[in-house]
PDB file of N, CA and C in Angstrom:
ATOM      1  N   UNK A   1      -2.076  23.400  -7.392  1.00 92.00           N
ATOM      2  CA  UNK A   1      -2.567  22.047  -7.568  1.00 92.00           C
ATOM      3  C   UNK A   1      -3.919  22.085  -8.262  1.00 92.00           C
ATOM      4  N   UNK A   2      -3.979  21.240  -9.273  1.00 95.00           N
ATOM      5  CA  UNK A   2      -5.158  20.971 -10.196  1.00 95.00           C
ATOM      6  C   UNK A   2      -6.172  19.932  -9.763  1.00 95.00           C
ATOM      7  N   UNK A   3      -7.381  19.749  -9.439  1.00 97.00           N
ATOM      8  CA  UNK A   3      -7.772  18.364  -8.859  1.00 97.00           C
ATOM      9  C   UNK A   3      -8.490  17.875 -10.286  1.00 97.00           C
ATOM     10  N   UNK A   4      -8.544  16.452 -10.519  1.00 96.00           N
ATOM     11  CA  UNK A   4      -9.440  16.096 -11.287  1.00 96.00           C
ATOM     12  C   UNK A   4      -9.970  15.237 -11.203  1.00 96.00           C
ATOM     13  N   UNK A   5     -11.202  14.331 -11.751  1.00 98.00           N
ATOM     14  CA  UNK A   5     -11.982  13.303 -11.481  1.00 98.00           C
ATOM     15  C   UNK A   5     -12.306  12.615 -12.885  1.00 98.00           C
ATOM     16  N   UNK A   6     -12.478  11.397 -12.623  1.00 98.00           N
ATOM     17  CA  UNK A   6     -12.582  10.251 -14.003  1.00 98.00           C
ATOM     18  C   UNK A   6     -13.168   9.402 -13.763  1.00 98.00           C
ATOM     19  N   UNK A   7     -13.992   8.638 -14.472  1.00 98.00           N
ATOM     20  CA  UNK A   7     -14.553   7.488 -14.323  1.00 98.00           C
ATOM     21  C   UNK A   7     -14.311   6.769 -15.177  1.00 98.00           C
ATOM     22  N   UNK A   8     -14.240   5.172 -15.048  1.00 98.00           N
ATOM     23  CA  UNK A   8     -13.742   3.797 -15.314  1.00 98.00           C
ATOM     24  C   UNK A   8     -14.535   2.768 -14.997  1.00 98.00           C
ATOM     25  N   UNK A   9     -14.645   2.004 -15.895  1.00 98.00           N
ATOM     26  CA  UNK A   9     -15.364   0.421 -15.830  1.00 98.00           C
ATOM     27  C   UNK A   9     -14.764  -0.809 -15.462  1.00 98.00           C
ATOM     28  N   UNK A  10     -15.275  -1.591 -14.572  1.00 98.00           N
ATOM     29  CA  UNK A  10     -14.221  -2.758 -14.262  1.00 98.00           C
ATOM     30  C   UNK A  10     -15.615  -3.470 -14.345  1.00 98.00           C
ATOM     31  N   UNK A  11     -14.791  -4.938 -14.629  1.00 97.00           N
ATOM     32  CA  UNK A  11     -15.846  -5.984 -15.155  1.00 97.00           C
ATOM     33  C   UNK A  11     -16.433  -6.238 -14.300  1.00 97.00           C
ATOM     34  N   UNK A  12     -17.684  -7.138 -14.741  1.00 96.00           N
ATOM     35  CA  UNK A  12     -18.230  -7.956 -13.346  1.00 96.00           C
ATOM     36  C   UNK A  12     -17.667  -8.747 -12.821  1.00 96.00           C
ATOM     37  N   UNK A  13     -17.883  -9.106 -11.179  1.00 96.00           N
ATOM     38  CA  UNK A  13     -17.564  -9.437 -10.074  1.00 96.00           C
ATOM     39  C   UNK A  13     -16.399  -9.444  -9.869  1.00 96.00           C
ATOM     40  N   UNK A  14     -15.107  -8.540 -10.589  1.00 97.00           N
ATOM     41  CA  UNK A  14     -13.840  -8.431 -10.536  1.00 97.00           C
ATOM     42  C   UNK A  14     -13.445  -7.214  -9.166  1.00 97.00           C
ATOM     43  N   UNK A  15     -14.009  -6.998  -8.860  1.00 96.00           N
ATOM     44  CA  UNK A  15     -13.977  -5.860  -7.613  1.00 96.00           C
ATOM     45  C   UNK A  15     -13.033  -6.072  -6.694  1.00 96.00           C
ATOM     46  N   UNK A  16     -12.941  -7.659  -6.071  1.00 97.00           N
ATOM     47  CA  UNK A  16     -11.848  -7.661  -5.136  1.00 97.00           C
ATOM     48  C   UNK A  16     -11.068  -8.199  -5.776  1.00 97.00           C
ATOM     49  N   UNK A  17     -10.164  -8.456  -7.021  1.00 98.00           N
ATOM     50  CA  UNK A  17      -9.521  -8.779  -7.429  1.00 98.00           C
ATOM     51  C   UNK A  17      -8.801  -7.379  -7.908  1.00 98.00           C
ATOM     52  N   UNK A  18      -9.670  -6.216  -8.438  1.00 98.00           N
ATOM     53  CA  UNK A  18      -8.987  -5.184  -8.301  1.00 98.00           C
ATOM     54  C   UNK A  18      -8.560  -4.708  -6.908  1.00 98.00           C
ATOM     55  N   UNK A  19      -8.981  -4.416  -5.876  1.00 97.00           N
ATOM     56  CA  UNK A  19      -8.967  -4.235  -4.730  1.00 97.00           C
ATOM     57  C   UNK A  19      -7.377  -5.038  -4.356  1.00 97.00           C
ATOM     58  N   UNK A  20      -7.379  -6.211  -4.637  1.00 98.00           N
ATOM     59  CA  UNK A  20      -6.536  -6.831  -4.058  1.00 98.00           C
ATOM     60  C   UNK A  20      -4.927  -6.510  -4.796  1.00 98.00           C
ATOM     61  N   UNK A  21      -5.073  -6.004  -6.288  1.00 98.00           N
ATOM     62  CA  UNK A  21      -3.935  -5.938  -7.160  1.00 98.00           C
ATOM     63  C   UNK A  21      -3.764  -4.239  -6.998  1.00 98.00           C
ATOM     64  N   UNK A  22      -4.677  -2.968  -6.252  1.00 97.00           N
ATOM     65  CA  UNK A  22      -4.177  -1.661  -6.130  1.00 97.00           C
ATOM     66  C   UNK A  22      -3.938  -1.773  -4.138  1.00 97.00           C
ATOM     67  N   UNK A  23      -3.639  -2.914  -3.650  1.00 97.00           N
ATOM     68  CA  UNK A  23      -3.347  -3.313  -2.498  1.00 97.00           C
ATOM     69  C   UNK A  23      -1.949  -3.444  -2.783  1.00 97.00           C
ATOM     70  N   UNK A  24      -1.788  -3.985  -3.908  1.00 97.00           N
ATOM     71  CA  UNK A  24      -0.170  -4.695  -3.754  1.00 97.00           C
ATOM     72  C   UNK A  24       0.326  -3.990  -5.042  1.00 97.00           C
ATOM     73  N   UNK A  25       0.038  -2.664  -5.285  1.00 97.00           N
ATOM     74  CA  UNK A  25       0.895  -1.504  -6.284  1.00 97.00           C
ATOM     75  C   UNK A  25       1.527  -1.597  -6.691  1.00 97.00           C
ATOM     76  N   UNK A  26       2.785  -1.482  -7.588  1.00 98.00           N
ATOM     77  CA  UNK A  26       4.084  -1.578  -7.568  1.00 98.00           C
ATOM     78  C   UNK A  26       4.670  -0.199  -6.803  1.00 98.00           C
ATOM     79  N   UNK A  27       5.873  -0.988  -6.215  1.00 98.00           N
ATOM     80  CA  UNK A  27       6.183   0.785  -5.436  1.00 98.00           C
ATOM     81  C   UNK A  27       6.774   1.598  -6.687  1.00 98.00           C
ATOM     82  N   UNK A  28       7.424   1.074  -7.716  1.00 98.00           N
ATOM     83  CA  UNK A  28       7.161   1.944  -9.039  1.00 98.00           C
ATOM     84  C   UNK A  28       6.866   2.362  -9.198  1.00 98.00           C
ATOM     85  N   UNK A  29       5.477   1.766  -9.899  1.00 98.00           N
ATOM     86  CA  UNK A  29       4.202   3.215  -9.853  1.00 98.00           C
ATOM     87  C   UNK A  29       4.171   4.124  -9.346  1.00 98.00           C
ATOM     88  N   UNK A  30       3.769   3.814  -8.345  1.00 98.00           N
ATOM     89  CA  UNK A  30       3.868   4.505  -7.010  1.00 98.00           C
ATOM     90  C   UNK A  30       4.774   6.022  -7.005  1.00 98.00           C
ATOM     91  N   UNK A  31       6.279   5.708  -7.635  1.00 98.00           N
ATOM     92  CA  UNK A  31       7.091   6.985  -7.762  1.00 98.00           C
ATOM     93  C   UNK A  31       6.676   7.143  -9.093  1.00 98.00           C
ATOM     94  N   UNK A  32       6.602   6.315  -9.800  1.00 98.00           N
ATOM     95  CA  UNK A  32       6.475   7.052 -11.334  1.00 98.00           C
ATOM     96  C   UNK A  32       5.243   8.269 -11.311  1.00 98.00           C
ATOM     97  N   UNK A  33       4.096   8.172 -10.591  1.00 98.00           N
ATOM     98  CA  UNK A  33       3.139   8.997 -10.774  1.00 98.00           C
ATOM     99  C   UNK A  33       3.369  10.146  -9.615  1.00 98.00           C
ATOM    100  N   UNK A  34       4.258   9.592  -8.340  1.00 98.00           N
ATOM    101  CA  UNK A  34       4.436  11.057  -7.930  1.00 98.00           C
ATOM    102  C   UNK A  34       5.792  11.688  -8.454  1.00 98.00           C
ATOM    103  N   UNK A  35       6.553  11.407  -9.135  1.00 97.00           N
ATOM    104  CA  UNK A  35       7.507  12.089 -10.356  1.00 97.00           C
ATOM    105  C   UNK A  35       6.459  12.713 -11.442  1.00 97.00           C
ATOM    106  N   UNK A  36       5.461  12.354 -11.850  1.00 97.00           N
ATOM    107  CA  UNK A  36       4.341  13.204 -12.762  1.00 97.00           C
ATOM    108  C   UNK A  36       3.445  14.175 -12.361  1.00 97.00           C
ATOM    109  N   UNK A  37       4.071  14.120 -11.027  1.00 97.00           N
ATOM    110  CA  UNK A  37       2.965  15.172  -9.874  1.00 97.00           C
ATOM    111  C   UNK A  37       1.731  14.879  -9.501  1.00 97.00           C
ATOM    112  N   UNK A  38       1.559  13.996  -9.584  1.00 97.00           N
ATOM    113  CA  UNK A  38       0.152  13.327  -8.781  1.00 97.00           C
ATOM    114  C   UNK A  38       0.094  12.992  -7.375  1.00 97.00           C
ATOM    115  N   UNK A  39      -0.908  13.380  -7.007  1.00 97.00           N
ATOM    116  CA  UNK A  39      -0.761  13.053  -5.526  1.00 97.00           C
ATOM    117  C   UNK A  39      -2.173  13.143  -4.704  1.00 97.00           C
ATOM    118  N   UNK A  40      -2.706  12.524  -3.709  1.00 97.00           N
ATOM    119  CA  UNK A  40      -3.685  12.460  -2.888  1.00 97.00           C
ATOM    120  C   UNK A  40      -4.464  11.472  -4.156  1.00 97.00           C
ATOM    121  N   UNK A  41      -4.521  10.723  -4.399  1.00 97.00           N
ATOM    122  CA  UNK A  41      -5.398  10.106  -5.649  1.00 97.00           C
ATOM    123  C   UNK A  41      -5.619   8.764  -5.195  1.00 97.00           C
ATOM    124  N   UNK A  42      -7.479   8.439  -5.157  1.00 98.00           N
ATOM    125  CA  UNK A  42      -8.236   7.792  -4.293  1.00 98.00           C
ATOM    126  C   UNK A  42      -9.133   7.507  -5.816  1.00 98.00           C
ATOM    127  N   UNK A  43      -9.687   5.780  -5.845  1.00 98.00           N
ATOM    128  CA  UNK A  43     -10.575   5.538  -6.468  1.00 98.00           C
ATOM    129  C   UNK A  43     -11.518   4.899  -5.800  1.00 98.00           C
ATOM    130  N   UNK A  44     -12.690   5.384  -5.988  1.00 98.00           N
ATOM    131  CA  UNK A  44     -14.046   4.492  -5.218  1.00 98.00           C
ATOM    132  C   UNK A  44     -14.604   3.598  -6.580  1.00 98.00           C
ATOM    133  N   UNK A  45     -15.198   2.781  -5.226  1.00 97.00           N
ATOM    134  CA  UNK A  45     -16.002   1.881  -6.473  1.00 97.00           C
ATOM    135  C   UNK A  45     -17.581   1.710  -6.353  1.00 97.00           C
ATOM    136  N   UNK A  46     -18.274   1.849  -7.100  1.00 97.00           N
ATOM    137  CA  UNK A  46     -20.274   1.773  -7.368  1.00 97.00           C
ATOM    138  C   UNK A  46     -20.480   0.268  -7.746  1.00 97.00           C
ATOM    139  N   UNK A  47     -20.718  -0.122  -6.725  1.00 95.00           N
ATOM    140  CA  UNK A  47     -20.545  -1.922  -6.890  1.00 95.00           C
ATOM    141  C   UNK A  47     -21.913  -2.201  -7.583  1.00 95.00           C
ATOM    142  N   UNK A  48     -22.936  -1.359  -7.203  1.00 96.00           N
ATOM    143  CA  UNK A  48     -24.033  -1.905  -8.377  1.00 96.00           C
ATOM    144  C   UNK A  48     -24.029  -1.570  -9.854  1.00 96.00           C
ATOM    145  N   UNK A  49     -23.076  -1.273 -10.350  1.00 97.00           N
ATOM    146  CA  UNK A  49     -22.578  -0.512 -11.451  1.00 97.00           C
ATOM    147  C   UNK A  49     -21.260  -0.837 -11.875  1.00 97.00           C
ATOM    148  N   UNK A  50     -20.469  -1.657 -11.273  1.00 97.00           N
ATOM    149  CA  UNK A  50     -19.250  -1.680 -11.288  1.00 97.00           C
ATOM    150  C   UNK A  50     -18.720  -0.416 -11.503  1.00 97.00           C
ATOM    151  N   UNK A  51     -18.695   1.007 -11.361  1.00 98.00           N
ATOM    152  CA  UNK A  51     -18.294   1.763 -12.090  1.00 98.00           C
ATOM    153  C   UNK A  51     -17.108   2.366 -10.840  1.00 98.00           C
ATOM    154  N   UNK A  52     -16.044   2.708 -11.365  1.00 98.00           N
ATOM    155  CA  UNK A  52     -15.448   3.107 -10.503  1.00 98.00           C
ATOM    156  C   UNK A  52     -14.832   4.935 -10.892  1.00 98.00           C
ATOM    157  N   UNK A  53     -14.711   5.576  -9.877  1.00 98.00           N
ATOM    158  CA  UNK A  53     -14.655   6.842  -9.938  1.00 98.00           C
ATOM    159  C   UNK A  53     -13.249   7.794  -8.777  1.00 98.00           C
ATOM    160  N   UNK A  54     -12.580   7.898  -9.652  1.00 98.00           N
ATOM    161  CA  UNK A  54     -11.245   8.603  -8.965  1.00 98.00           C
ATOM    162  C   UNK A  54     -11.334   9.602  -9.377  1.00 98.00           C
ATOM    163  N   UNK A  55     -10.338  10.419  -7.871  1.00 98.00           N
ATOM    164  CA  UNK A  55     -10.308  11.703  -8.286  1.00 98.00           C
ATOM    165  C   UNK A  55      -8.311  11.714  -7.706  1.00 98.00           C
ATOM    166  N   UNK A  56      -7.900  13.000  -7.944  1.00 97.00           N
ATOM    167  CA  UNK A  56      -6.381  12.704  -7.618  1.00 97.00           C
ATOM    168  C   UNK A  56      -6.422  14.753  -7.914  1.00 97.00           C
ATOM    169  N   UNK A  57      -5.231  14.992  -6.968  1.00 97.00           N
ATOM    170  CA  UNK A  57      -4.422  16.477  -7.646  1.00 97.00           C
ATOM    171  C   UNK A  57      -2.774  15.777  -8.434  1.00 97.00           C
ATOM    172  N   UNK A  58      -2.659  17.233  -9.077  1.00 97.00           N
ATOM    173  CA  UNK A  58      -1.596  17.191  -9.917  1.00 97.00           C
ATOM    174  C   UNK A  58      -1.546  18.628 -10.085  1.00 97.00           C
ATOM    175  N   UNK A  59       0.034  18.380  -9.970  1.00 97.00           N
ATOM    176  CA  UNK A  59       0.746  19.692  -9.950  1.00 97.00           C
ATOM    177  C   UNK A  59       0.393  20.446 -11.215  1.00 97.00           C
ATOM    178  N   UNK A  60       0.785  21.550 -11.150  1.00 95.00           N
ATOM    179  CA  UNK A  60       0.153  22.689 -12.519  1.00 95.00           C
ATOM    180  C   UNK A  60       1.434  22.270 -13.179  1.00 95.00           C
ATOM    181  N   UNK A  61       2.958  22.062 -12.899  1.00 95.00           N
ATOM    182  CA  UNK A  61       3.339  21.493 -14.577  1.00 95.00           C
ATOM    183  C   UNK A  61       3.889  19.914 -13.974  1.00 95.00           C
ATOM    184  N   UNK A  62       2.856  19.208 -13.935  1.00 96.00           N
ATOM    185  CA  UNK A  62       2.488  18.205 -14.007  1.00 96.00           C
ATOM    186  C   UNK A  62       2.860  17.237 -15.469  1.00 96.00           C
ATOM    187  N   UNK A  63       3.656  16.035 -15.723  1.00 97.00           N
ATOM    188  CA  UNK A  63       4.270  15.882 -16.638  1.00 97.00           C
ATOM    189  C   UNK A  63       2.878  14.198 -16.908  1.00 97.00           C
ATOM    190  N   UNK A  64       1.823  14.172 -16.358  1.00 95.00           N
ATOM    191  CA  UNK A  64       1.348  13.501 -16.723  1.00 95.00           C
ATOM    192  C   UNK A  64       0.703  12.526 -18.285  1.00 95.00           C
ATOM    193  N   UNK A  65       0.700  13.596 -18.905  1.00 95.00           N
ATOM    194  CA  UNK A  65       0.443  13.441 -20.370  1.00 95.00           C
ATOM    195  C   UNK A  65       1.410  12.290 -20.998  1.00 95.00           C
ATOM    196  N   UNK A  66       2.748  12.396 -20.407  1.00 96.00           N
ATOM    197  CA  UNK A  66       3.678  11.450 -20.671  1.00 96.00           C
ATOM    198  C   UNK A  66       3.333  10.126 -20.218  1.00 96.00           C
ATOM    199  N   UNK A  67       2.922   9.735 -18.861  1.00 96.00           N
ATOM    200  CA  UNK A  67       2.718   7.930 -18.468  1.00 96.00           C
ATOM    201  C   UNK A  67       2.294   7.438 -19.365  1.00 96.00           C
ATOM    202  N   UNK A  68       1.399   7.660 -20.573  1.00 96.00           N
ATOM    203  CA  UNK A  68       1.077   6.673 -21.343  1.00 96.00           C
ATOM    204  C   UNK A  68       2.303   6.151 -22.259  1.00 96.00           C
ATOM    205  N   UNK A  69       3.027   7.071 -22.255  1.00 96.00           N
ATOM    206  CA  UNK A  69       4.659   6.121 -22.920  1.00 96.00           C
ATOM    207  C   UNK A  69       5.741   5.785 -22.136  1.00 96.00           C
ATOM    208  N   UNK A  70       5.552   5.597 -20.712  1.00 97.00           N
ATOM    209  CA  UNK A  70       6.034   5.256 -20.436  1.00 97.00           C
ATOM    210  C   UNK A  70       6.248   3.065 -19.708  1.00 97.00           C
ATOM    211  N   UNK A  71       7.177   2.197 -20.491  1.00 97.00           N
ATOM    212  CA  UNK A  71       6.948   1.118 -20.334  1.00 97.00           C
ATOM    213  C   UNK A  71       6.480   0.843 -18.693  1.00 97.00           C
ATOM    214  N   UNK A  72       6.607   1.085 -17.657  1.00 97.00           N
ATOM    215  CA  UNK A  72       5.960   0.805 -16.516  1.00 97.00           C
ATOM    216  C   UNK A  72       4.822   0.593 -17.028  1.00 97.00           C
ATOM    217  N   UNK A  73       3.772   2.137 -17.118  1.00 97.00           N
ATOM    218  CA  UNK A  73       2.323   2.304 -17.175  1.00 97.00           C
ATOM    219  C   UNK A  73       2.009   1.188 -17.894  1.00 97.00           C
ATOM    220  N   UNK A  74       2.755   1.002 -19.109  1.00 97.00           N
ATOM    221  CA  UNK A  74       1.916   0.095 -20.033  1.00 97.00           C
ATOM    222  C   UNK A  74       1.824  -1.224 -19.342  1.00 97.00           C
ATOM    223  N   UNK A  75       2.883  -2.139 -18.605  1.00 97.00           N
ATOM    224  CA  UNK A  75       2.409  -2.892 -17.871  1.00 97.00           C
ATOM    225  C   UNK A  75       1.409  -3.150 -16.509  1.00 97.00           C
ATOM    226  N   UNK A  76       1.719  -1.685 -16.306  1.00 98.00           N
ATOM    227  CA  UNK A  76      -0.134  -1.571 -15.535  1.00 98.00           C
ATOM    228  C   UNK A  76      -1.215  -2.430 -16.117  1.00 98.00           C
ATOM    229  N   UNK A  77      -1.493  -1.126 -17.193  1.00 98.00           N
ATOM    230  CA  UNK A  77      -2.546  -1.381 -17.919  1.00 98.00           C
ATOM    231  C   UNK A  77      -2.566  -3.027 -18.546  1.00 98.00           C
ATOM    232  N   UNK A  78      -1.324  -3.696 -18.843  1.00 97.00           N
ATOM    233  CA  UNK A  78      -1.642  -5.021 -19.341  1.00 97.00           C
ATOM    234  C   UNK A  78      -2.178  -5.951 -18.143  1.00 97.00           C
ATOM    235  N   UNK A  79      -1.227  -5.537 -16.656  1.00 97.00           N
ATOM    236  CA  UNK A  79      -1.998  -6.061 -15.570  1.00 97.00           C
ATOM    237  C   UNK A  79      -3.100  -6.544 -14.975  1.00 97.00           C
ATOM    238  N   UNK A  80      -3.735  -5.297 -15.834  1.00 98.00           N
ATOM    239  CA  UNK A  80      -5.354  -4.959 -15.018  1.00 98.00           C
ATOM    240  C   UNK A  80      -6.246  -4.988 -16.389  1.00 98.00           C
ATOM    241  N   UNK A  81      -5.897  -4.925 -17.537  1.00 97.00           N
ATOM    242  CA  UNK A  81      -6.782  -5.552 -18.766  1.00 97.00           C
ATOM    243  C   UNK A  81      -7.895  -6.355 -18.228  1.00 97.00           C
ATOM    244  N   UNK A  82      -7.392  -7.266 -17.952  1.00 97.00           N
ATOM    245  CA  UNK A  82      -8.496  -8.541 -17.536  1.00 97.00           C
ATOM    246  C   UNK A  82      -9.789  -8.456 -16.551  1.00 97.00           C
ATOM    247  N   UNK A  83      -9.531  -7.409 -15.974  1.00 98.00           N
ATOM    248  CA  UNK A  83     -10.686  -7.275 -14.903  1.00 98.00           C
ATOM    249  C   UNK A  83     -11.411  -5.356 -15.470  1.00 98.00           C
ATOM    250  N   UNK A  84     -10.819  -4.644 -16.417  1.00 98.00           N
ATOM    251  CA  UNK A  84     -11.385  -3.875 -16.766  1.00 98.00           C
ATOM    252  C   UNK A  84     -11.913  -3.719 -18.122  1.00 98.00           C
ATOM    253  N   UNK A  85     -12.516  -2.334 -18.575  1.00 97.00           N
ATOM    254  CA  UNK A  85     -12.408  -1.899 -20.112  1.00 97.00           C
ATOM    255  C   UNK A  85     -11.663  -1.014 -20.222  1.00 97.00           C
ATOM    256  N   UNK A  86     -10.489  -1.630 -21.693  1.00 97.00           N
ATOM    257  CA  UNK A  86      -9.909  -0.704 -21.912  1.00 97.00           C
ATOM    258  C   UNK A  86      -9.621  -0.902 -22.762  1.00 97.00           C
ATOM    259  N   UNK A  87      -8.654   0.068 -23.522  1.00 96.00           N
ATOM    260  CA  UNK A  87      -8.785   0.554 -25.082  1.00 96.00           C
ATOM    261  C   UNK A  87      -7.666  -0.616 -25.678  1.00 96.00           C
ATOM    262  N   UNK A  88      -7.422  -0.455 -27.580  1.00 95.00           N
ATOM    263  CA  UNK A  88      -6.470  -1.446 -28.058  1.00 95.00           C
ATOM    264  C   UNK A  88      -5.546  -1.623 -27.316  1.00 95.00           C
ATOM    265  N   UNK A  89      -4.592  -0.587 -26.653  1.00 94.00           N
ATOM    266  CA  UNK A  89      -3.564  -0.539 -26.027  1.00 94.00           C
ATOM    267  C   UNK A  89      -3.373  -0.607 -24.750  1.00 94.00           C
ATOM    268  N   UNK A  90      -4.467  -1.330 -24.002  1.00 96.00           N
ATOM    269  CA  UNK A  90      -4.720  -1.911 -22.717  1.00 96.00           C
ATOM    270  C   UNK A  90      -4.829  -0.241 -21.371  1.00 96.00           C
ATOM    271  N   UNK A  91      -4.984   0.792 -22.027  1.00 96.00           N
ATOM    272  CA  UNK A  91      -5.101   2.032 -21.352  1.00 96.00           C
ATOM    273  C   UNK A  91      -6.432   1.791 -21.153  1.00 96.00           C
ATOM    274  N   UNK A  92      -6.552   1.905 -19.548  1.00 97.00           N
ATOM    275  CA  UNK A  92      -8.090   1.940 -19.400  1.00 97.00           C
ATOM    276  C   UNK A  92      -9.205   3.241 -20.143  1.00 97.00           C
ATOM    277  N   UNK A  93     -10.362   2.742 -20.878  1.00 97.00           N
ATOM    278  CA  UNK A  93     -11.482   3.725 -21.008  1.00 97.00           C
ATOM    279  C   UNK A  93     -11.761   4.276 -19.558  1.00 97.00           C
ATOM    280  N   UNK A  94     -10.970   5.842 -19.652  1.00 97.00           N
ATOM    281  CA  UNK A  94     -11.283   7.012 -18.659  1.00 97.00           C
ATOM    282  C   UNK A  94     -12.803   8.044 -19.321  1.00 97.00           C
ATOM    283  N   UNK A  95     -13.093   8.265 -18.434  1.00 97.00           N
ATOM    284  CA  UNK A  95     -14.149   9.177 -18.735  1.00 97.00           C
ATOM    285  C   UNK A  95     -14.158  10.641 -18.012  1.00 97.00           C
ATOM    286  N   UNK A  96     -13.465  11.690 -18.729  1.00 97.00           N
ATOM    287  CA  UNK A  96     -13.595  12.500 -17.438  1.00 97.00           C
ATOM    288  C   UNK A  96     -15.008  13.020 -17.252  1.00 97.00           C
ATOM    289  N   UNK A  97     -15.031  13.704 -15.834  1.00 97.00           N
ATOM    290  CA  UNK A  97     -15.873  14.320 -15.205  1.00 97.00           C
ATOM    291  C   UNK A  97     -15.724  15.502 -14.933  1.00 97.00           C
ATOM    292  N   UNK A  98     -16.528  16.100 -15.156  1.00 97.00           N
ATOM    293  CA  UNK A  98     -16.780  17.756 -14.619  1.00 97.00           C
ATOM    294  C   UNK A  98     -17.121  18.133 -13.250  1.00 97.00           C
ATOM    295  N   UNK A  99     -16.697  19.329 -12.684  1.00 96.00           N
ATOM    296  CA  UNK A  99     -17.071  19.740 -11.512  1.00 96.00           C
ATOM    297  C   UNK A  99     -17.530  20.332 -11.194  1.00 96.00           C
ATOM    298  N   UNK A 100     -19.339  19.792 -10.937  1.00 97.00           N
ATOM    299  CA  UNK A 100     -20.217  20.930 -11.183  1.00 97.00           C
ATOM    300  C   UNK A 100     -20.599  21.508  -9.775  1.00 97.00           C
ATOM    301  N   UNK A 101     -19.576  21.161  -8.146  1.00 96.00           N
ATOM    302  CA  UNK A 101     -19.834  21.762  -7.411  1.00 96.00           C
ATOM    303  C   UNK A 101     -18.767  21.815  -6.154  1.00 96.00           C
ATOM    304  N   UNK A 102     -18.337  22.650  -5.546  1.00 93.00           N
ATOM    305  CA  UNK A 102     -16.602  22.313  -4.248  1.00 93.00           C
ATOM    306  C   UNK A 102     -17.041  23.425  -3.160  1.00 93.00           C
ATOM    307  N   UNK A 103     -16.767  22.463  -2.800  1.00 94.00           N
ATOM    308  CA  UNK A 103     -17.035  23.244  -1.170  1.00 94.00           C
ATOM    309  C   UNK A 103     -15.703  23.245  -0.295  1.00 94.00           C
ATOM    310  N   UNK A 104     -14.624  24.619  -0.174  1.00 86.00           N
ATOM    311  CA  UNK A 104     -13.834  24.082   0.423  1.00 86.00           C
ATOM    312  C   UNK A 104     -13.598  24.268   2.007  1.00 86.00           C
TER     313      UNK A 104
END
């Protein structure tokens, strides 16, 4: 298992409106990303910053690279457009992060 971490922007004062729409998931999703091998994957949010910051594992052959073509994801991303930033194609601006320290 691979762990990784990303950061993401959600608009102002949209916080519980995200909150409230990764409350009610699709159970889709839900399998589509553990069919891509994802799993344990938690996003916090920096409310003075809006900035929000997930981390998740994924399996070593992990087929993730693919969700972005897949039509589910893309209606994610059209979902949640409105309360985030994200690119022409409604894929949220990810930022990864490095891991500059683990304690296990």
């Amino acid at each position: 298992m691979e762990q990784i971490a990303f950061r993401m922007q959600l608009n102002p004062e949209q916080a519980g409106v995200y909150r409230q729409r990764h409350d009610d998931i699709w159970p889709e999703l839900v399998t589509l990303l553990k069919e891509a091998g994802v799993s344990d994957y938690s996003i916090f949010l920096h409310e003075p910053t809006n900035s929000l910051f997930a981390v998740l594992k994924r399996k070593t052959d992990h087929s993730m690279d693919s969700l972005p073509l897949e039509p589910l994801m893309q209606r994610w991303w059209q979902h949640m457009a409105d309360i985030m930033c994200t690119n022409d194609n409604y894929e949220p601006v990810v930022e990864p992060l490095e891991r500059v320290f683990y304690l296990a």
